[in-house]
mmCIF file of C-alpha atoms in Angstrom:
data_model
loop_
_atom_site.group_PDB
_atom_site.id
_atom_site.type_symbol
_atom_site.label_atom_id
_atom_site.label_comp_id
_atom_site.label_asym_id
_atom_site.label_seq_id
_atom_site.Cartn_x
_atom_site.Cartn_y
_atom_site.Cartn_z
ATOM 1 C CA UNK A 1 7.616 35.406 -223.600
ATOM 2 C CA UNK A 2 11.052 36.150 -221.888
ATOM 3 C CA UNK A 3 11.456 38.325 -218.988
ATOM 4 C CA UNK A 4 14.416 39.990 -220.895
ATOM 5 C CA UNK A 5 11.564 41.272 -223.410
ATOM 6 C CA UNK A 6 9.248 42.579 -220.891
ATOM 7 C CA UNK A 7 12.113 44.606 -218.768
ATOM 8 C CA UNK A 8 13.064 45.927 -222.173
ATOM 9 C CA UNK A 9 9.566 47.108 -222.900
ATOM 10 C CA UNK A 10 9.197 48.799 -219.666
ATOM 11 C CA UNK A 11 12.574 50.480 -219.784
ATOM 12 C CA UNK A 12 10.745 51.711 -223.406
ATOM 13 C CA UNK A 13 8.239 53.070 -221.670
ATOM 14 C CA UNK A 14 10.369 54.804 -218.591
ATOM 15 C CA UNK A 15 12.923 56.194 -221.187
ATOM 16 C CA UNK A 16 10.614 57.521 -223.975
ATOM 17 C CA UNK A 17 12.314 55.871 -226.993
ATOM 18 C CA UNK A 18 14.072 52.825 -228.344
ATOM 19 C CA UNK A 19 17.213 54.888 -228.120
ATOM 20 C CA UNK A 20 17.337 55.994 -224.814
ATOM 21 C CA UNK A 21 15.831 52.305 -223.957
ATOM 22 C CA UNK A 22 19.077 50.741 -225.533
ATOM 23 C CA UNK A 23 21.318 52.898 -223.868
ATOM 24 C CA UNK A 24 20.215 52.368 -220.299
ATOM 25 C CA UNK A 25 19.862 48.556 -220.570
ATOM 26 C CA UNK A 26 23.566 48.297 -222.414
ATOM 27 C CA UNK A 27 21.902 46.958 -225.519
ATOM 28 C CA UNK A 28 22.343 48.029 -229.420
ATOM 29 C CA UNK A 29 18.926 49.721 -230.581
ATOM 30 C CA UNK A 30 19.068 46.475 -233.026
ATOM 31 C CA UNK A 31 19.001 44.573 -230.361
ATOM 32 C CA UNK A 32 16.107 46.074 -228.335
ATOM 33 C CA UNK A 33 13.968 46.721 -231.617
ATOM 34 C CA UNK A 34 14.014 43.067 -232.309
ATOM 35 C CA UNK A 35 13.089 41.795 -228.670
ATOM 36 C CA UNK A 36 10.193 44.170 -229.304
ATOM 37 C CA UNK A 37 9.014 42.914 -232.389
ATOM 38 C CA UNK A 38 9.164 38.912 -230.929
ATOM 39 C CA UNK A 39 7.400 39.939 -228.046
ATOM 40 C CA UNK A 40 4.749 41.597 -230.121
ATOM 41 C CA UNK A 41 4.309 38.390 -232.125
ATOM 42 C CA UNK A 42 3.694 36.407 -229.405
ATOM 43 C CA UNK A 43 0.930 39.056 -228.290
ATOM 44 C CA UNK A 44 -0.427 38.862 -231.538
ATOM 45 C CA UNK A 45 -0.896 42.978 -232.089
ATOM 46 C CA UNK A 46 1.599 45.779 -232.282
ATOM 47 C CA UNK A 47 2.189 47.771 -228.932
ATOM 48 C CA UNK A 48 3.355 50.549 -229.892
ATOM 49 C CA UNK A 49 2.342 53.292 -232.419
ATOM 50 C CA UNK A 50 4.976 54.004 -235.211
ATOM 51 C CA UNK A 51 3.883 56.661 -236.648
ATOM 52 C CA UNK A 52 4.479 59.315 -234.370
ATOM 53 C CA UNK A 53 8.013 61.375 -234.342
ATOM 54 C CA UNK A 54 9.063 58.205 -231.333
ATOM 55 C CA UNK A 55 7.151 55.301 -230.910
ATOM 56 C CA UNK A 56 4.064 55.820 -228.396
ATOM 57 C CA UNK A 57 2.528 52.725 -226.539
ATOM 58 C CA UNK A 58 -0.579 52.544 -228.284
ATOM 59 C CA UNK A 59 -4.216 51.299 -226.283
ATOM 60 C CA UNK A 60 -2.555 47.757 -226.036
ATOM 61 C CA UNK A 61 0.940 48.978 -224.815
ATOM 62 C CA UNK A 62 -0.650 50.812 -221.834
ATOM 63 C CA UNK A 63 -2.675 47.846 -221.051
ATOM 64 C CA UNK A 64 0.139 45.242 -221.103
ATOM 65 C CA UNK A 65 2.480 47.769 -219.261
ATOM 66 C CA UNK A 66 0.860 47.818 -215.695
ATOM 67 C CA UNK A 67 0.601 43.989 -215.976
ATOM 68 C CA UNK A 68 4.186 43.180 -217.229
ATOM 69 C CA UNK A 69 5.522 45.519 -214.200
ATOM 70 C CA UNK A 70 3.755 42.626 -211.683
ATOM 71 C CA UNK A 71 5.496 39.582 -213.977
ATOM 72 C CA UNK A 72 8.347 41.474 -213.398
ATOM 73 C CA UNK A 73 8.196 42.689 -209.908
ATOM 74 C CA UNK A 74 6.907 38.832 -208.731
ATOM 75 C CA UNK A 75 10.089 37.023 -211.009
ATOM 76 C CA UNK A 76 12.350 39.344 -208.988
ATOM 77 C CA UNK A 77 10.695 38.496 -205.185
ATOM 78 C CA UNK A 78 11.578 35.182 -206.111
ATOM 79 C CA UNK A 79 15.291 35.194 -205.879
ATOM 80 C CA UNK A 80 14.695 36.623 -201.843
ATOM 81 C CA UNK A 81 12.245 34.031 -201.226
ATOM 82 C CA UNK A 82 15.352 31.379 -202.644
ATOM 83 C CA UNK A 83 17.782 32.762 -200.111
ATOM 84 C CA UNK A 84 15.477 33.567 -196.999
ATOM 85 C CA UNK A 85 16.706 31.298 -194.709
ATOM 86 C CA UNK A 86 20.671 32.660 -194.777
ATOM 87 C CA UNK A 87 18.852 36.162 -193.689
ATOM 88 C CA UNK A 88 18.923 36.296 -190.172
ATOM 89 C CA UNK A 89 22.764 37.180 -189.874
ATOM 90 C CA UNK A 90 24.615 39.792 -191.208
ATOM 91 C CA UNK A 91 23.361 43.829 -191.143
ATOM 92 C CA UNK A 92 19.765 45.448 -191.135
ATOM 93 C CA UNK A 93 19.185 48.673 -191.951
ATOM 94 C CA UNK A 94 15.450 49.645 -191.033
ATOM 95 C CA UNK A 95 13.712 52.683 -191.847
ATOM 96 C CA UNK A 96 10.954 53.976 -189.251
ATOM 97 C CA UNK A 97 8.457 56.780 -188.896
ATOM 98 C CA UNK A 98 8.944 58.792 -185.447
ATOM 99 C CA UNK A 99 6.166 57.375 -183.559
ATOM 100 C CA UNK A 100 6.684 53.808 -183.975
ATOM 101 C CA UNK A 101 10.697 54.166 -182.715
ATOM 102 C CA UNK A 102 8.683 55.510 -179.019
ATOM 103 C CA UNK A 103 6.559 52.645 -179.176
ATOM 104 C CA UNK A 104 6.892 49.303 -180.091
ATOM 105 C CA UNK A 105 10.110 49.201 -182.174
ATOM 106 C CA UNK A 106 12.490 48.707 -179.177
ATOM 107 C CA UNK A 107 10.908 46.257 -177.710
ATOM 108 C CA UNK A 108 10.235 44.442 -180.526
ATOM 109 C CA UNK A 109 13.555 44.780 -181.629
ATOM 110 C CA UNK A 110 15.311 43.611 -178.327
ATOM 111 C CA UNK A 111 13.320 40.432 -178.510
ATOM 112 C CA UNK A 112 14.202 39.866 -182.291
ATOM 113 C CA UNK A 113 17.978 40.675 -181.647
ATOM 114 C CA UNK A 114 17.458 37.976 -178.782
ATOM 115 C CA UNK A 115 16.410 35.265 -180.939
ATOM 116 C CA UNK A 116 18.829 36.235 -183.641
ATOM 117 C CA UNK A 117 22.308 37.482 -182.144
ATOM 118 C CA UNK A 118 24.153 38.028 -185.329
ATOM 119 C CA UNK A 119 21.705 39.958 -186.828
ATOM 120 C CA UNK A 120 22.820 43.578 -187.010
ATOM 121 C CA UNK A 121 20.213 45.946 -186.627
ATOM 122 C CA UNK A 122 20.300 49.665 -187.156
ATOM 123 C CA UNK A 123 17.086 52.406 -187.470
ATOM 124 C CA UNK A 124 16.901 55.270 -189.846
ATOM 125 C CA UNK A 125 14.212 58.114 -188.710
ATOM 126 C CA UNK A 126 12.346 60.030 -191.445
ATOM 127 C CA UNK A 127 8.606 60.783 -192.845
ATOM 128 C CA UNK A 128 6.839 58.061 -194.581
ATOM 129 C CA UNK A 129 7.449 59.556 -198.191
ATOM 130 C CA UNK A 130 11.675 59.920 -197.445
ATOM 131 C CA UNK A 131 11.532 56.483 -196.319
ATOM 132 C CA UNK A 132 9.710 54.821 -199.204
ATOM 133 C CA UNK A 133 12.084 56.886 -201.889
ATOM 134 C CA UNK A 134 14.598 55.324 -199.585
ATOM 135 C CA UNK A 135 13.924 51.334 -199.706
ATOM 136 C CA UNK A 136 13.565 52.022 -203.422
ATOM 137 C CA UNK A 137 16.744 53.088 -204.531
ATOM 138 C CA UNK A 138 18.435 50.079 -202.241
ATOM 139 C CA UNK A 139 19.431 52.586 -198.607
ATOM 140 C CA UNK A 140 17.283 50.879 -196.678
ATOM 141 C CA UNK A 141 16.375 47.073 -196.114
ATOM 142 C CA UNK A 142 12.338 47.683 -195.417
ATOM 143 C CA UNK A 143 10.647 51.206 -193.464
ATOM 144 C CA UNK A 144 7.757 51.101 -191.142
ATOM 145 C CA UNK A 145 5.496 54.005 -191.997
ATOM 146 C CA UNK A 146 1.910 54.830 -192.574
ATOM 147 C CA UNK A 147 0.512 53.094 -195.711
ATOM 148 C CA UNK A 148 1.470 55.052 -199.014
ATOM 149 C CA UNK A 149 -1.006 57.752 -200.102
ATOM 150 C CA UNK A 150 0.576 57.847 -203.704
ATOM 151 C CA UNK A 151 1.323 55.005 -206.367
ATOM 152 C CA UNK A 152 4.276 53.334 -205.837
ATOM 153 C CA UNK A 153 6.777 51.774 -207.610
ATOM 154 C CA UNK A 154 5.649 48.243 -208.963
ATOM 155 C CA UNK A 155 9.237 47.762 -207.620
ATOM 156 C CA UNK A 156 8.048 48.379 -203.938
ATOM 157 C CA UNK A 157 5.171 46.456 -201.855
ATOM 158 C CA UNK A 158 4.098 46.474 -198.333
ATOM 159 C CA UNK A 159 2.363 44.512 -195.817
ATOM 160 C CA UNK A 160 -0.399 46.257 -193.304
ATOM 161 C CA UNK A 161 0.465 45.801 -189.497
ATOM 162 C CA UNK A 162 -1.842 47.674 -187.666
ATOM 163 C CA UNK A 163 -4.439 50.575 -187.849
ATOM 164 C CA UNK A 164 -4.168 53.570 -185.653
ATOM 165 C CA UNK A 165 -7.684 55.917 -185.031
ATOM 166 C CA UNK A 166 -6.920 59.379 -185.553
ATOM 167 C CA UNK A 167 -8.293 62.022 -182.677
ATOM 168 C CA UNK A 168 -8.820 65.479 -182.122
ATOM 169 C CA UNK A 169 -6.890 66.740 -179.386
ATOM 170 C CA UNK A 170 -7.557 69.816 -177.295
ATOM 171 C CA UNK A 171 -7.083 70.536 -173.610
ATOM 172 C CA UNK A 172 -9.018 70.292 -171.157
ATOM 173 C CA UNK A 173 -10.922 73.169 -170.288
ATOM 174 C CA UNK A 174 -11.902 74.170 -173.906
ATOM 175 C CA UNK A 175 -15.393 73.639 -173.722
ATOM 176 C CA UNK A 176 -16.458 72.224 -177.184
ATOM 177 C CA UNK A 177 -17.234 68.239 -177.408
ATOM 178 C CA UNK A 178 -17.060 67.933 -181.021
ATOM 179 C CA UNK A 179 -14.179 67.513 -184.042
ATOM 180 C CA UNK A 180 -16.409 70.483 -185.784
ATOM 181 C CA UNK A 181 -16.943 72.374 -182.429
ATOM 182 C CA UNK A 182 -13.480 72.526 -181.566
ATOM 183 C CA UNK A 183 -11.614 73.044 -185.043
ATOM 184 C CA UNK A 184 -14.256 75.678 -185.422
ATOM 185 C CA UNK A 185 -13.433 77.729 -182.495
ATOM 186 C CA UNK A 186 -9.962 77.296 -181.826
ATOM 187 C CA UNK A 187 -7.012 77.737 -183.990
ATOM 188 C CA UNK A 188 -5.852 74.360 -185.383
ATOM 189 C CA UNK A 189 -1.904 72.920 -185.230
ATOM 190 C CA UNK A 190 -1.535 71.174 -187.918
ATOM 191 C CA UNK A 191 0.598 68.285 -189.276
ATOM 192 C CA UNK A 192 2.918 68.893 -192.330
ATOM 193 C CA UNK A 193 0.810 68.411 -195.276
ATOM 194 C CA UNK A 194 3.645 66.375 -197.221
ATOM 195 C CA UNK A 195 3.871 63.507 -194.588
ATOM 196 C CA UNK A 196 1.487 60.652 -195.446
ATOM 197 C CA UNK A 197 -0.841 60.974 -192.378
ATOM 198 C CA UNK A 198 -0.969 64.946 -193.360
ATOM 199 C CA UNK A 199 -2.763 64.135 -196.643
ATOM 200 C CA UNK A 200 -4.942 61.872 -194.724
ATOM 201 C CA UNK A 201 -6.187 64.520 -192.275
ATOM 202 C CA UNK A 202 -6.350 67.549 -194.865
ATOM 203 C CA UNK A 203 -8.632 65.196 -197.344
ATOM 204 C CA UNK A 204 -10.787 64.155 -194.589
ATOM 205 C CA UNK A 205 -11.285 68.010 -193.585
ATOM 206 C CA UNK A 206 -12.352 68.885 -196.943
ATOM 207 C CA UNK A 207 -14.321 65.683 -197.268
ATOM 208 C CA UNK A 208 -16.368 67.207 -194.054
ATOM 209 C CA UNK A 209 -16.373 70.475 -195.196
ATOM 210 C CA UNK A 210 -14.260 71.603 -192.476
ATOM 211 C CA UNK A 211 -12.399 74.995 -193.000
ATOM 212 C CA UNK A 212 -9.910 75.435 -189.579
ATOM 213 C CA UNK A 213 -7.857 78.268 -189.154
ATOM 214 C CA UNK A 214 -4.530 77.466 -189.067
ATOM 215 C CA UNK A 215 -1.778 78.869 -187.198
ATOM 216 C CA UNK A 216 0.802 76.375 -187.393
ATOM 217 C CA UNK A 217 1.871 73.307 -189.635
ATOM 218 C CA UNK A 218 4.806 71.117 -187.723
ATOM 219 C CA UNK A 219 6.498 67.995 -188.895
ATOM 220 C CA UNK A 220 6.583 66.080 -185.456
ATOM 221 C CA UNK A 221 3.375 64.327 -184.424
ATOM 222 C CA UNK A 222 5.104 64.601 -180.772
ATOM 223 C CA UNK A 223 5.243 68.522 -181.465
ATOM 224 C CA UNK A 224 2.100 69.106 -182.775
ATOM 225 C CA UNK A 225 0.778 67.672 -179.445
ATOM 226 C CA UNK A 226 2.831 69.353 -177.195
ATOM 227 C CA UNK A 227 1.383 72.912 -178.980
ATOM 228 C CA UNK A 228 -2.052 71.570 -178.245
ATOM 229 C CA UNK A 229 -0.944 70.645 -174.716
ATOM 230 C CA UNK A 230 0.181 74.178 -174.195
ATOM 231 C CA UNK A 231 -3.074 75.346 -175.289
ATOM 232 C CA UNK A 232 -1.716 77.008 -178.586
ATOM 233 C CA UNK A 233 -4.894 75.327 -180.230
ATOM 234 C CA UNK A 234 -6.061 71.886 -181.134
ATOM 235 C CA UNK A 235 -4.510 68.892 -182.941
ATOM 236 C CA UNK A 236 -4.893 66.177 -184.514
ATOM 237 C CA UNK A 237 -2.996 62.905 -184.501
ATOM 238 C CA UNK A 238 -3.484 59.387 -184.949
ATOM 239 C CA UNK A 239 -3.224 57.473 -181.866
ATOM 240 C CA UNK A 240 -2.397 54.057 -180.818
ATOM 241 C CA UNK A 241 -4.577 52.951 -177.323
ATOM 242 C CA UNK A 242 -2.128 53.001 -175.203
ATOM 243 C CA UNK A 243 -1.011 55.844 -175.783
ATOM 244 C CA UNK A 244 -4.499 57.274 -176.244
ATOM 245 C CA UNK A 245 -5.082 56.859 -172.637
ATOM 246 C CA UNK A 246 -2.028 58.214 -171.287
ATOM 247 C CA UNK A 247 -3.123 61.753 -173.207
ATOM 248 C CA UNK A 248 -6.924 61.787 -172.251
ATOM 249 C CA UNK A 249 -5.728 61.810 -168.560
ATOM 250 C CA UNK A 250 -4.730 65.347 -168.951
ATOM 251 C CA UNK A 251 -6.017 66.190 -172.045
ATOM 252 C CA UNK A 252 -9.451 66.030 -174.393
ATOM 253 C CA UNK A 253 -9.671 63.419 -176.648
ATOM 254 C CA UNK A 254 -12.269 63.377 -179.231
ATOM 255 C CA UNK A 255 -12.605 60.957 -182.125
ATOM 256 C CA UNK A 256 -11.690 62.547 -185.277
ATOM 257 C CA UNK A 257 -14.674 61.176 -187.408
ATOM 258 C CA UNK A 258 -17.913 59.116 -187.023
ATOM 259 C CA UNK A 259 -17.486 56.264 -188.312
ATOM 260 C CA UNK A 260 -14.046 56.155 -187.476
ATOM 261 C CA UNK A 261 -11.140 57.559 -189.235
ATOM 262 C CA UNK A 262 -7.764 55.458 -189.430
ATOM 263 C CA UNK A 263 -4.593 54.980 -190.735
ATOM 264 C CA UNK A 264 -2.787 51.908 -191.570
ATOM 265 C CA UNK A 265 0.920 51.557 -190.427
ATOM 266 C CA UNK A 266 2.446 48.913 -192.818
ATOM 267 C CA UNK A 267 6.312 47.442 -193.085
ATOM 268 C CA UNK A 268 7.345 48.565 -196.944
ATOM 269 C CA UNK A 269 9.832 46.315 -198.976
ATOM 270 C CA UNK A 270 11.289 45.710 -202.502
ATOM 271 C CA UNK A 271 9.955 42.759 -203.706
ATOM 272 C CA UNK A 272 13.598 41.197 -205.004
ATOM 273 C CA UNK A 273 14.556 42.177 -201.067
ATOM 274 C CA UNK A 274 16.519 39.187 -199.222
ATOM 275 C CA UNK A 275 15.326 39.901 -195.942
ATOM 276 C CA UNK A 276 11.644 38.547 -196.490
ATOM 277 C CA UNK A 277 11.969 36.071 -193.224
ATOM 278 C CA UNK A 278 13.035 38.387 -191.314
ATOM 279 C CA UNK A 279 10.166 41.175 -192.826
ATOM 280 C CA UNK A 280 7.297 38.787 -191.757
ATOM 281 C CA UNK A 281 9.186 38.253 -188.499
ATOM 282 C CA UNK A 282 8.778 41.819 -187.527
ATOM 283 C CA UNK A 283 5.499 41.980 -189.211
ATOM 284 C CA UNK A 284 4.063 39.002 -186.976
ATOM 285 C CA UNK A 285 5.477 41.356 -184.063
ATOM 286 C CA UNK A 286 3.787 44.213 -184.888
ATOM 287 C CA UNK A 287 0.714 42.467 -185.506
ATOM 288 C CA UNK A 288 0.654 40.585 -182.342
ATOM 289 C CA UNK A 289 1.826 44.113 -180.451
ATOM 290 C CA UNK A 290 -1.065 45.334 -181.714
ATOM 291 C CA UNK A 291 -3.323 42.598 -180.754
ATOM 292 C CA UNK A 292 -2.094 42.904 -176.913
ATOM 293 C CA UNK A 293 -3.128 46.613 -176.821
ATOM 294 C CA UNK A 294 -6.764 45.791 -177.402
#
């Protein structure tokens, strides 16, 4: 079984025909018809149903497709894993979500940048989904950003840095104790739907059975509590404990759900990437940031 063959049956199966297959890969139809039909014989069963108008990946097709995405994804890692050790020169692009450029990107990047002087670092800001779409199509090296909600790519992988408890957030004098208490009698800012940690929070509610009313929907975690500060209504946001304490000293701080309720912050990376040294650098920094705050 060659590589060639698999990356020719996936293209199959992302273009919808032999045809269209042939003409993305720079192949004659020939060509791509009989590195089908080998493949198939080493498989020992057809993978694809004839029969219809265009060949369909029959039961076995579908099977074999998820798995020949991983060969494919793992052969490419390895060319990255060949050349880490040339990758701490040259420049970085680096996407991040909002929250972690406050706190701990620049300090983790100073001592990085420190260590590594010709390494050429620059951040990209953006929501989690952006920055995935981002590292896929090559215009970004890796993004920090709340573990995907969605499939990805088999392309695309990530490794999980920290976790971050999410929290009600109200001020001070509203009276209420409770996530239920509070999202039932004040109005609720809440955090764009379409950002990762927004699908989080709006399954969870309906999970719970919890029907807020609504009076805003912002795109900045940093906004959303600066409406609840204002006492415009109550938020919620997921937290790291630092900064946790600094906002229960003037404002109420409730834990979203019992047992707790978290989301992951991970580094995301193609798997043929070059920069995988320096990836588990900065995820052994945010690990050990992480492991200083508690």
């Amino acid at each position: 079984m060659s590589i060639r063959a698999l990356r020719t049956f996936i293209t199959i199966a992302q273009q919808g025909s032999f045809a269209a297959a042939s003409l993305r890969l720079g192949l004659t139809q020939a060509a791509v018809s009989l590195q089908i039909k080998k493949l198939e014989e080493e498989m020992g069963a057809e993978l694809f149903d004839r029969n219809a108008h265009k060949p369909q990946l029959n039961t076995r097709g579908l099977a074999l497709l998820d798995e020949a995405k991983k060969i494919v994804a793992h052969y490419d890692s390895l060319k990255g894993i060949i050349h880490q050790d040339e990758t701490f020169s040259g420049p970085l692009i680096i996407g991040s979500i909002n929250t972690v450029q406050v706190n701990p990107l620049p300090s983790i990047i100073r001592e990085i940048q420190d260590n590594h002087p010709f390494l050429q670092i620059s951040i990209k800001s953006g929501m989690s989904a952006e920055l995935a779409l981002a590292v896929d199509l090559g215009q970004l090296d890796f993004a920090i950003t709340t573990e995907p909600q969605s499939v990805m790519p088999a392309s695309i992988n990530w490794l999980t840095c920290y976790q971050e408890p999410f929290y009600v957030v109200a001020p001070k004098n509203f009276e209420e104790e409770t996530t239920h208490g509070l999202l039932s009698n004040h109005p609720y800012v809440c955090f764009d739907r379409q950002a990762w940690a927004g699908r989080m929070v709006e399954r969870r509610l309906r999970q719970d059975g919890i029907a807020p009313n609504e009076t805003m929907e912002l795109d900045s975690l940093e906004a959303t509590l600066r409406m609840a500060e204002a006492a415009l209504g109550v938020a919620i946001v997921a937290l790291p404990e630092s900064r946790r304490a600094e906002v229960a000293k003037t404002m109420k701080v409730v834990p979203f759900s019992d047992p707790p309720f978290y989301r992951n912050l991970c580094i995301l990376y193609k798997n043929d990437s070059r920069w995988h040294t320096v990836i588990r650098t900065f995820h052994e920094a945010l690990q050990k940031h992480n492991l200083n705050l508690t």
